[in-house]
Short mmCIF file of C-alpha atoms and ligand atoms in Angstrom, two decimals:
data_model
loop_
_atom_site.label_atom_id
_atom_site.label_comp_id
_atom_site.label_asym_id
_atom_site.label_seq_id
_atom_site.Cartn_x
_atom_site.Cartn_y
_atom_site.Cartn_z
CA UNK A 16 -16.29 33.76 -8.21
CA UNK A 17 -17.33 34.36 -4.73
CA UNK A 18 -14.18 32.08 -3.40
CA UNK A 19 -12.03 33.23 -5.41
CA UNK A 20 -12.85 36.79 -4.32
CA UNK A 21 -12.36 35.93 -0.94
CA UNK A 22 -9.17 34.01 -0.99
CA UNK A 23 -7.38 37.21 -3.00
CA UNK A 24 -8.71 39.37 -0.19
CA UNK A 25 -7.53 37.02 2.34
CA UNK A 26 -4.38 36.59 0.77
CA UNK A 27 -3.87 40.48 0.70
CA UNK A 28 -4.90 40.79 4.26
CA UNK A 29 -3.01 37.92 5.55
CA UNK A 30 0.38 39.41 3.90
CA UNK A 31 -0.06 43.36 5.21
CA UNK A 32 -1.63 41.97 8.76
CA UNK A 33 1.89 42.30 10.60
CA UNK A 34 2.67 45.37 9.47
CA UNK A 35 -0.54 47.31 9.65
CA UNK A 36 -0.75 45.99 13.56
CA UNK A 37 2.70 47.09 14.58
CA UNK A 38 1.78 50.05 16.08
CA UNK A 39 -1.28 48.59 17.90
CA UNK A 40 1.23 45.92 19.08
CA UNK A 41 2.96 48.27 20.99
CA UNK A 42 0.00 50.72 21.74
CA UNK A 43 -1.41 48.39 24.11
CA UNK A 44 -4.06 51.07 25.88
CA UNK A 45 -6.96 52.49 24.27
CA UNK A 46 -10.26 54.68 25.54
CA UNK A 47 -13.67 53.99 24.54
CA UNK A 48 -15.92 55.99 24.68
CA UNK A 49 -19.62 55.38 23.95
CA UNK A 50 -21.35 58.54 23.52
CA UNK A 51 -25.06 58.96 21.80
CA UNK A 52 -28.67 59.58 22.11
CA UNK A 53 -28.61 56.78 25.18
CA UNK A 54 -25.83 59.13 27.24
CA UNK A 55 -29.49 61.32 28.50
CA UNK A 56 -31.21 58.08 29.36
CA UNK A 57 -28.73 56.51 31.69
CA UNK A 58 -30.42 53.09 31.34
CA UNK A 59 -26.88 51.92 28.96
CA UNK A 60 -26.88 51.96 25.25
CA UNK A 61 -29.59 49.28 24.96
CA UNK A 62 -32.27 50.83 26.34
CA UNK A 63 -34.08 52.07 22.97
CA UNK A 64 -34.56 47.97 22.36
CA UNK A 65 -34.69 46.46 25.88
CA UNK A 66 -37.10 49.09 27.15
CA UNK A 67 -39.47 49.39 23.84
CA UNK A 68 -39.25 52.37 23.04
CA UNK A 69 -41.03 53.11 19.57
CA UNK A 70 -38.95 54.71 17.06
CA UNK A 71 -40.57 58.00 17.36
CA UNK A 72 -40.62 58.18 21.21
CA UNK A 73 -37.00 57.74 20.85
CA UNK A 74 -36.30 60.28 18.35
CA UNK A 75 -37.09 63.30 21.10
CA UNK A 76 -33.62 62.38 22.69
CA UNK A 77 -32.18 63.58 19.29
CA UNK A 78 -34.14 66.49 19.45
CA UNK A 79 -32.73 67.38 23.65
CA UNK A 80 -29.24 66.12 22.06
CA UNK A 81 -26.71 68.66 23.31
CA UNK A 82 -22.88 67.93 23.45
CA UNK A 83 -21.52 70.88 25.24
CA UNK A 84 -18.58 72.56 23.60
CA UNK A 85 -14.97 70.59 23.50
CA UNK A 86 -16.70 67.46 24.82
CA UNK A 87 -14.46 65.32 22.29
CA UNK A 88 -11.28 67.37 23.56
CA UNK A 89 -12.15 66.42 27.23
CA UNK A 90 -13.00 62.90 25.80
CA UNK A 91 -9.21 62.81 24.47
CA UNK A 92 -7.31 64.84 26.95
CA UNK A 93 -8.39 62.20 29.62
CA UNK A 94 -7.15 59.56 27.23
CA UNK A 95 -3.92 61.28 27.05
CA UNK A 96 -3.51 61.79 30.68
CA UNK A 97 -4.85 58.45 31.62
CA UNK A 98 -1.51 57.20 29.12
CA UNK A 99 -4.17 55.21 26.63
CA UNK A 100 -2.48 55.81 22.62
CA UNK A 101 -5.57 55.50 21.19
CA UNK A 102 -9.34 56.37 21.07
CA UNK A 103 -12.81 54.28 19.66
CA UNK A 104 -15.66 56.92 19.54
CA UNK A 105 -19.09 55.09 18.66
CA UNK A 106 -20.09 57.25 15.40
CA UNK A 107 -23.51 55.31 15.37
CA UNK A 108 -24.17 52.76 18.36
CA UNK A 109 -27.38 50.32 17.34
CA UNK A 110 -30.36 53.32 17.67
CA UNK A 111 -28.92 54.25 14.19
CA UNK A 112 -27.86 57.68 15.14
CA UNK A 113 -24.81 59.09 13.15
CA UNK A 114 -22.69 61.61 15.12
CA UNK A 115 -21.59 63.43 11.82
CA UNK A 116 -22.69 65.51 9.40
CA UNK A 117 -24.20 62.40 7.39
CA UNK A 118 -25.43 62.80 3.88
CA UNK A 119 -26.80 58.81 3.57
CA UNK A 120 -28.27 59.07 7.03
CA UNK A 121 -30.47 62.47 8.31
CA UNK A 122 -30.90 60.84 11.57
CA UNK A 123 -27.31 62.59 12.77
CA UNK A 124 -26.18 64.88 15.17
CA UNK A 125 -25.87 68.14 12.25
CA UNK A 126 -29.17 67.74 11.79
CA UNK A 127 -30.50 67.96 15.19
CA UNK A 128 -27.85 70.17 16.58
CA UNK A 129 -25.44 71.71 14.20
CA UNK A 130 -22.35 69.63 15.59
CA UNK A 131 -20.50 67.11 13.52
CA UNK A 132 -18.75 65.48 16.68
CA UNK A 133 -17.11 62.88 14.74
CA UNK A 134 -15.01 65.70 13.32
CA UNK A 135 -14.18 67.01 16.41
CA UNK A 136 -13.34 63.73 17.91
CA UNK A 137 -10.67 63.31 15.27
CA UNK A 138 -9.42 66.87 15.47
CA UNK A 139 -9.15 66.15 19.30
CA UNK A 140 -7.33 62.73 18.59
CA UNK A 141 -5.14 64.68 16.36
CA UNK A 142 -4.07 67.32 18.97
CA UNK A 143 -3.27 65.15 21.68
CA UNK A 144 -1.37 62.73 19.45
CA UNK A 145 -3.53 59.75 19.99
CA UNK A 146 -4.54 57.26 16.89
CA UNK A 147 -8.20 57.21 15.34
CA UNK A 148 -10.98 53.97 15.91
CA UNK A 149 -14.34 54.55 14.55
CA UNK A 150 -16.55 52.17 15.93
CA UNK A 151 -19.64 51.73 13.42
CA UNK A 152 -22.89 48.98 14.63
CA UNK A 153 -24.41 47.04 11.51
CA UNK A 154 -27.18 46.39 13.67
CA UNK A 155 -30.07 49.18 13.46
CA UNK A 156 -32.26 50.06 15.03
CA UNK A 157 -33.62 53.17 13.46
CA UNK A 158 -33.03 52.26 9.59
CA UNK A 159 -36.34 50.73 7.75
CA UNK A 160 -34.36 47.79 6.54
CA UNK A 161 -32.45 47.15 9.52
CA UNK A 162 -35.18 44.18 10.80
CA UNK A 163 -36.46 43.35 7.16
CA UNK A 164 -32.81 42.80 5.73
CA UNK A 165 -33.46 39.57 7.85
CA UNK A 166 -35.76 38.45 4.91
CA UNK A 167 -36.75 40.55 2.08
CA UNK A 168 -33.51 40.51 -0.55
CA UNK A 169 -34.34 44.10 -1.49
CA UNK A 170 -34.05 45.57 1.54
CA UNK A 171 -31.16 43.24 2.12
CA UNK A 172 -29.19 44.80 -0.99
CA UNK A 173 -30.59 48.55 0.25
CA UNK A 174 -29.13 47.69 4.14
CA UNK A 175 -25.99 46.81 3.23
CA UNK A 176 -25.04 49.19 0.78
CA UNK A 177 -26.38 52.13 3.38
CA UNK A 178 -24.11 50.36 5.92
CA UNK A 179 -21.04 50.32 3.06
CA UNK A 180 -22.28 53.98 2.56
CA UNK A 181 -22.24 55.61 5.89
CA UNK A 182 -18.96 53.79 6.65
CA UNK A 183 -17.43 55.13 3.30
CA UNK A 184 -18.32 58.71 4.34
CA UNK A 185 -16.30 57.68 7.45
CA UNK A 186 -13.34 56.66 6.26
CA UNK A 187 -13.50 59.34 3.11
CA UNK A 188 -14.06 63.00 5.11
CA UNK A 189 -11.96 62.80 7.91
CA UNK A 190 -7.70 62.17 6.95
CA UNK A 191 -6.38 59.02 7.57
CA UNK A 192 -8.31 56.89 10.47
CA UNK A 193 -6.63 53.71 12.03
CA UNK A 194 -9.12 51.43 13.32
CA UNK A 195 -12.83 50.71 11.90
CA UNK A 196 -14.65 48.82 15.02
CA UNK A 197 -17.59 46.95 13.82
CA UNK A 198 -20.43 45.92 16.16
CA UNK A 199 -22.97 43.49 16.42
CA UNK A 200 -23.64 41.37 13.20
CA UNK A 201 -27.28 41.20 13.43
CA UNK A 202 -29.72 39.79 11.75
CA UNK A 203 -27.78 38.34 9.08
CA UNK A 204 -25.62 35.41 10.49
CA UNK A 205 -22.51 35.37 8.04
CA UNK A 206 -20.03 37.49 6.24
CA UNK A 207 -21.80 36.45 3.07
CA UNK A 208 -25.00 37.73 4.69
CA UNK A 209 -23.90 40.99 5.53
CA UNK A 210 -21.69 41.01 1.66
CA UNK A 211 -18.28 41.88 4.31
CA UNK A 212 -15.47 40.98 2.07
CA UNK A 213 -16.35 42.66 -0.66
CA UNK A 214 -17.06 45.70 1.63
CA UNK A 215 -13.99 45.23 3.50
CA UNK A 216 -12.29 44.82 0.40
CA UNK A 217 -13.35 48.52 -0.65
CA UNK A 218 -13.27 50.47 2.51
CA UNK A 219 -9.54 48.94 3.00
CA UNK A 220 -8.96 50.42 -0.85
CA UNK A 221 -9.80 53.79 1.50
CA UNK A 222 -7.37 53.04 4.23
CA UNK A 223 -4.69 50.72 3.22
CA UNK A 224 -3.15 50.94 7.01
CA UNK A 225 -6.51 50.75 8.67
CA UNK A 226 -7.31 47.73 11.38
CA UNK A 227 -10.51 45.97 10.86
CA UNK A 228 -11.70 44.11 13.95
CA UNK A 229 -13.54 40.69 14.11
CA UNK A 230 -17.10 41.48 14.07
CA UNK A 231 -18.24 41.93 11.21
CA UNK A 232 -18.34 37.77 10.74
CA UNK A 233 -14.84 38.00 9.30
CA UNK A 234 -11.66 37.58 11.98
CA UNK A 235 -9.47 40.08 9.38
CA UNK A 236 -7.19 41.82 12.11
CA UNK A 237 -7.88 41.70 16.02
CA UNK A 238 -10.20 39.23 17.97
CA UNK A 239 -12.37 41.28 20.86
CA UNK A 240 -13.12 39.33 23.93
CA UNK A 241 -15.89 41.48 25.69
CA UNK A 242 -15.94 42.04 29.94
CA UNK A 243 -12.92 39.35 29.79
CA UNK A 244 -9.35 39.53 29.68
CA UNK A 245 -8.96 35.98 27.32
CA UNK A 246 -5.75 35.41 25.72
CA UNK A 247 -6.63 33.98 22.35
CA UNK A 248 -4.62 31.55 20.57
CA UNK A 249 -3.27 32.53 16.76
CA UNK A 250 -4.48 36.08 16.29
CA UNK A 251 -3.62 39.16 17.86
CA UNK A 252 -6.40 40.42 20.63
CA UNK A 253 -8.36 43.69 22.29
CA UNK A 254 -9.78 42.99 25.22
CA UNK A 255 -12.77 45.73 25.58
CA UNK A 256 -13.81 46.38 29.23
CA UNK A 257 -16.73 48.85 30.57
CA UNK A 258 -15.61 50.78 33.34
CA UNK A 259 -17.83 49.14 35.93
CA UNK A 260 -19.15 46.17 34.70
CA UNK A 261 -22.87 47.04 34.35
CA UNK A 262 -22.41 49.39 30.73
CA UNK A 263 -21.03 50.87 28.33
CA UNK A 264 -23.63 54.27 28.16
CA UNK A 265 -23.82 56.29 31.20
CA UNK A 266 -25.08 55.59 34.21
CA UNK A 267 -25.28 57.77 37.23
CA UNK A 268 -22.36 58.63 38.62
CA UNK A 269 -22.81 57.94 42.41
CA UNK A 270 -25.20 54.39 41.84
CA UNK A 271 -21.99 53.09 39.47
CA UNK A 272 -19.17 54.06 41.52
CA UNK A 273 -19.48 51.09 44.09
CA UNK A 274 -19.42 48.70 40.91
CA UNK A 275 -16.09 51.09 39.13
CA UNK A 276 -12.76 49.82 38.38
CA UNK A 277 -9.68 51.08 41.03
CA UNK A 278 -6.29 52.11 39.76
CA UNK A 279 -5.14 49.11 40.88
CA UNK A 280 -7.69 47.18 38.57
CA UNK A 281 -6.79 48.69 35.82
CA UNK A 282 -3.41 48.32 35.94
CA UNK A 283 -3.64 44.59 36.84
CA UNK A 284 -5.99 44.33 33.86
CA UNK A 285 -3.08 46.18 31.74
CA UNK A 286 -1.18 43.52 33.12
CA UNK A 287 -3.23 40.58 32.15
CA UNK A 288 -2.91 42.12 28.31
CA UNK A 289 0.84 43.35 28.57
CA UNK A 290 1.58 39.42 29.47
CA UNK A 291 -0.80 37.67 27.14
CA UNK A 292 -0.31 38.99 24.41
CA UNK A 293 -3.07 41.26 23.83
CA UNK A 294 -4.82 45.09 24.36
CA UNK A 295 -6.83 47.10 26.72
CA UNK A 296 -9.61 49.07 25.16
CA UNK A 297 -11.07 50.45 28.60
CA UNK A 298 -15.01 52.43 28.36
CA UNK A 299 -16.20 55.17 29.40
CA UNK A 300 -19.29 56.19 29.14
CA UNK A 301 -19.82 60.37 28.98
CA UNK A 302 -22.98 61.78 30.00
CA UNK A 303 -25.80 63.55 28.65
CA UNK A 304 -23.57 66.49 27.29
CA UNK A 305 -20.43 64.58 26.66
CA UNK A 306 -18.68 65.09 30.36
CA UNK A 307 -16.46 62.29 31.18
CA UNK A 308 -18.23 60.54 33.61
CA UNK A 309 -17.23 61.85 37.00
CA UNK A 310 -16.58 58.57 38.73
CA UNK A 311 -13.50 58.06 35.91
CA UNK A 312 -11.57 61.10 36.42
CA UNK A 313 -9.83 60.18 39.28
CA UNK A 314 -9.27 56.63 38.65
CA UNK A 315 -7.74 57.30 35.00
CA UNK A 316 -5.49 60.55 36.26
CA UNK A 317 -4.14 58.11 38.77
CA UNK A 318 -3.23 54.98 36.04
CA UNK A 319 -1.80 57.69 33.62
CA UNK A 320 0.39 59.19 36.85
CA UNK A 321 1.64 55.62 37.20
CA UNK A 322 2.41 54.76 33.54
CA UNK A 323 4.36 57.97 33.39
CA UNK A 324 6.83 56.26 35.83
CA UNK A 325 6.48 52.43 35.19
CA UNK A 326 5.36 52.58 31.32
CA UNK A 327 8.42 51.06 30.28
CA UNK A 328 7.07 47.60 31.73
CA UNK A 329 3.78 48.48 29.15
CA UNK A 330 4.58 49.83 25.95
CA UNK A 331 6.11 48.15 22.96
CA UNK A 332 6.40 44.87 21.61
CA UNK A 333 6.04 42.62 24.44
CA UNK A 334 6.60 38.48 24.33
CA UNK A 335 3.55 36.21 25.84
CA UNK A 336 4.77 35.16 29.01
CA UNK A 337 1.66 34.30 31.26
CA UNK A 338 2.40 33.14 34.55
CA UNK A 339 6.22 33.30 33.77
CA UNK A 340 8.99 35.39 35.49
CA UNK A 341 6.97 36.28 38.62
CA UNK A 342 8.73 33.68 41.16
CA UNK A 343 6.94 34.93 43.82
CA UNK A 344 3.37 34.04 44.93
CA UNK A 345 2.18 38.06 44.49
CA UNK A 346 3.82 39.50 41.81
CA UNK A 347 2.50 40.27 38.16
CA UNK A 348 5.26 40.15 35.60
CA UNK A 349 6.21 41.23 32.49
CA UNK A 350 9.33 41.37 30.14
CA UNK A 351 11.09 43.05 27.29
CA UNK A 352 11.13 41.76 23.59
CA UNK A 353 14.24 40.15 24.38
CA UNK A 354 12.98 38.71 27.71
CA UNK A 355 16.55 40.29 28.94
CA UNK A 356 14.85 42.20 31.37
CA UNK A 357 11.97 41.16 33.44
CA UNK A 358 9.59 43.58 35.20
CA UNK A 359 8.15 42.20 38.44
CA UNK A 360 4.67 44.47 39.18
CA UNK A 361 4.85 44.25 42.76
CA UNK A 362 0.96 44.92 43.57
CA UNK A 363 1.69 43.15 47.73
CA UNK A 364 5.26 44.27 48.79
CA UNK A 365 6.90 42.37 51.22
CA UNK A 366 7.04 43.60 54.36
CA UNK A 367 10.23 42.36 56.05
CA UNK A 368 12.54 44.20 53.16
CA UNK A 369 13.11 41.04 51.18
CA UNK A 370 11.41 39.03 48.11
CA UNK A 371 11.82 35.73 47.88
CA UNK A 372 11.29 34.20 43.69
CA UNK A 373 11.51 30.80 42.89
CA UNK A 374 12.13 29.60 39.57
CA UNK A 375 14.94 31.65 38.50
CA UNK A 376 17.95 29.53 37.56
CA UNK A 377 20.64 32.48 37.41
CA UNK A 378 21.28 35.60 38.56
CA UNK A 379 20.27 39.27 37.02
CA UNK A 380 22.94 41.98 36.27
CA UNK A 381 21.14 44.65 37.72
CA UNK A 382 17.71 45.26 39.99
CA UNK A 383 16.82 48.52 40.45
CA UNK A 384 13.10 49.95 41.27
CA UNK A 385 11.53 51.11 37.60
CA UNK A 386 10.56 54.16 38.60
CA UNK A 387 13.16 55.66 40.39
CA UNK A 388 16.42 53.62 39.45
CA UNK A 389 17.19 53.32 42.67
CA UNK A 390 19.52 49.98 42.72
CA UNK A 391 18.84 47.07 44.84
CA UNK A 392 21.12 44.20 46.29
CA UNK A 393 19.97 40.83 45.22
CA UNK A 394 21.75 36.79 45.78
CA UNK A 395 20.91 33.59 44.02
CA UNK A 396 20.69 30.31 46.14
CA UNK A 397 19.98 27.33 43.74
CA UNK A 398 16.76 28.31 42.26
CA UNK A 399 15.95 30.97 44.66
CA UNK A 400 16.46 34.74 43.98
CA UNK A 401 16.42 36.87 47.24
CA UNK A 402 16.27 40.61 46.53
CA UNK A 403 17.51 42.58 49.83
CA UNK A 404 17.52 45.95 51.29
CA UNK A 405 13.48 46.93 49.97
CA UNK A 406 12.10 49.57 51.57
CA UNK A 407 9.53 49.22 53.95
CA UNK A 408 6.40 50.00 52.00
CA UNK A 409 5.73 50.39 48.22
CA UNK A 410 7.78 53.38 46.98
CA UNK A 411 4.91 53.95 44.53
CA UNK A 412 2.85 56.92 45.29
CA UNK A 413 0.03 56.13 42.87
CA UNK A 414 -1.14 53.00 42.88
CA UNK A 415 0.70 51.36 45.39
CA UNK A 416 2.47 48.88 42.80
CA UNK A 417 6.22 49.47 42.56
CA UNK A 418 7.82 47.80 39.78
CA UNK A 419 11.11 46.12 39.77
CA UNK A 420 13.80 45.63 36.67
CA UNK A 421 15.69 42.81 37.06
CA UNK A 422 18.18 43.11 33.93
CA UNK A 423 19.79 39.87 32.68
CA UNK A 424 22.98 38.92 30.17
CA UNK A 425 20.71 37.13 28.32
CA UNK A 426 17.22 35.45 28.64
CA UNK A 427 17.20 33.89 32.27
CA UNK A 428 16.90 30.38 32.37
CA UNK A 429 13.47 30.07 34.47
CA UNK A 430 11.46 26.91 36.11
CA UNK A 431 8.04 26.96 36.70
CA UNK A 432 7.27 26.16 40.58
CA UNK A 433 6.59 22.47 41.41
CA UNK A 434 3.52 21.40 43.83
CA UNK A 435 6.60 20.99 45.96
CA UNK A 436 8.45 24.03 47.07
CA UNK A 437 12.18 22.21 47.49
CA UNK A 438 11.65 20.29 43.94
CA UNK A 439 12.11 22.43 40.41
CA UNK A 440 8.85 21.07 38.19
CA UNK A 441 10.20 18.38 36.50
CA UNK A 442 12.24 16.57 39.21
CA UNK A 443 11.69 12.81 38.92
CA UNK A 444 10.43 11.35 41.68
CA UNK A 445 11.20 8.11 42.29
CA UNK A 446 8.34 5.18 42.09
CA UNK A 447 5.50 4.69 40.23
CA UNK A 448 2.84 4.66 43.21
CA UNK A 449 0.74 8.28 42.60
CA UNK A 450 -2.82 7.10 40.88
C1 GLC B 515 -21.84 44.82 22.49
C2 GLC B 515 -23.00 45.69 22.77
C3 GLC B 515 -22.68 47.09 22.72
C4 GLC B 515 -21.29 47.55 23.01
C5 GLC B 515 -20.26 46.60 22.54
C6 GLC B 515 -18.87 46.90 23.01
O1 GLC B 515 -21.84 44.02 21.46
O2 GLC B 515 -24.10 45.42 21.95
O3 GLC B 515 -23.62 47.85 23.33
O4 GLC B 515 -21.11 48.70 22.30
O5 GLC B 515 -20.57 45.32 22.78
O6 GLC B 515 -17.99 45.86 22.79
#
């Protein structure tokens, strides 16, 4: 019965997959946030476990808990200026607190201070036009059964149908979400464990667009590579980053701002996913009353300044291309559905007012500079592509990365570099005698 369940559910998924993930497709940018109880410790969201603390010393952080007013609009208009499409709010993280008005769990943010924030993260999303994640752990830390599910089949049956429960109340009060983020599968080791199909199978019966992500010991729609930017082969992919590489809760500001992502990082990172294939879903980590953390602002104002101008070479449906297209030893690259245009993310500009890219077997129609459409002179020799006439530095005022549209009849004929600069990859060379 069990198989037979799942391969109808699999089926089901499998045939609505493409369409539910256009829009994510072409998103490409999204803003976490992780915001709870551990946003007043500033020792990152693990602390109640890694540091100890009994469940009742912990609870006085729900008793200080106070989100100042708007925090979820600040939360979002940063998104919105920072050019992300959509936002992942952790409604409970692991310590088992729910940030809504909860009638399965008491441990929640009305209870303690009168503010159902999960509400107002989705009004907020709502206002600035960006989509809806909910990001909801199965691991807990606070519920009875969250250890004993490990072993005792009663408290097995009660944990998972709380954790079906407070994730139906989710996706029931609050209009039409797009994403449920699952977290941490733990104790139970499978999907069978944790009873996820038939869950899935319900809470999708709630949201029939709705993205499911991978961790909930089912792949159903995205894949989430953690603190790596992985292409992964077969299914579509979100790579989730913290903002500085130490956590995803707050730390202070001026102790995590050696260790923060630049502009430039973050668009090279938006890079790595426009390329491969994938997503960014880029942290931050608010503090004790929900302020974006301050060592973000600047960074984020500054990548949404630059996709205003060069978002073109982001957003939409994008082909994998890797390494391909950028034909000169600097250069990030990326390309249109089509591949008919190919946008060269110039993060080192030449100095001397030309670029030199190999690999390109004919000539564009057009090369202008993305974000001003100024046009630029260009000449093909053999394999080579010269671009002339560049100004001297990079007309970018942001980040310092000007992009270039090279615009082609159709898709350009393109070799990869060989080991040897005059030789296309490929070329035979004669004799046998390389061991
Ligand atoms: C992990 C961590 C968690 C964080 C998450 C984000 O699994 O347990 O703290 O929320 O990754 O991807």
């Amino acid at each position: 019965m069990d198989n037979i369940v799942r391969a109808v559910y699999e089926r089901d998924a499998d045939a609505q997959r493409a369409r539910r993930l256009q829009w994510f497709r072409e998103a490409r940018f999204g803003m976490f946030i992780h915001y709870s109880l551990f946003s007043q410790v500033a020792d990152g969201e693990w602390c109640m476990s890694v540091e100890n603390y009994t469940k009742e010393e912990y609870e006085k952080y729900a008793r200080t808990f106070a989100p100042k007013p708007d925090c979820a609009d600040e939360w979002c208009r940063t998104a919105k200026e920072a050019g992300a499409k959509y936002c992942v709010l952790t409604t409970r993280h692991h310590e088992g607190f729910s940030l809504w008005n909860s009638k399965v769990n008491p441990y929640n943010s009305y209870n303690y201070c009168g503010r159902d924030i999960v509400r107002e993260f989705v009004d907020a999303c709502r206002k600035y036009d960006l989509r809806v994640g909910l990001y909801s752990s199965l691991m807990d830390w606070h519920h009875p059964d969250g250890w004993k599910c490990a072993f005792d089949p009663d408290a097995r049956r009660r944990f998972t149908d709380y954790i079906e429960a407070i994730n139906t109340e989710l996706l029931t009060n609050y209009g039409k979400i797009d994403i449920l983020w699952y977290d941490m599968p733990y104790p139970m080791q499978s999907s069978e464990g944790w009873n996820s199909i038939n869950r899935n199978n319900r809470l999708r019966q709630l949201q029939p667009d709705m993205l499911i992500n991978n961790r909930s010991k089912l792949q159903e729609d995205f894949l989430t590579p953690e603190e790596s930017i992985k292409p992964a082969d077969g299914a579509y992919w979100e790579a989730c980053m913290t903002f500085n590489g130490i956590s995803w809760g707050y730390l202070d500001p001026d102790q995590a701002m050696p260790y923060s992502y630049t502009p430039q990082k973050i668009i090279t990172m938006l890079n790595k996913c426009t390329a491969n294939g994938g997503n960014l879903l880029l942290n931050i980590g608010p503090s004790a009353d929900g302020s974006v953390p301050s060592e973000a602002i600047e960074p984020l104002k500054t990548v949404g300044n630059w996709l205003r101008e060069n978002g073109e070479a982001v957003f939409g449906e994008r082909p994998i291309i890797g390494g391909r297209y950028t034909g000169c030893g600097v250069n990030l690259a990326s390309a249109s559905a089509d591949q008919k245009t190919i946008y060269l993310w110039n993060r080192i500009w030449p100095k001397n007012g030309e670029m030199r890219l190999g690999g390109y077997m004919e000539a564009p129609r057009r090369v202008t500079l993305l974000a001003t459409g100024e046009e630029l002179s260009f000449t093909l020799d053999g394999h080579r592509l010269f671009i002339h006439g560049l100004p001297e530095c990079p007309t970018d005022k942001y980040a310092g990365i000007s992009v270039i549209k090279m615009e082609f009849d159709s898709k350009p004929a393109f070799e990869n570099m060989s080991y040897y600069p005059h030789l296309r990859y490929g070329d035979n060379i004669a004799g046998d005698l390389v061991q």
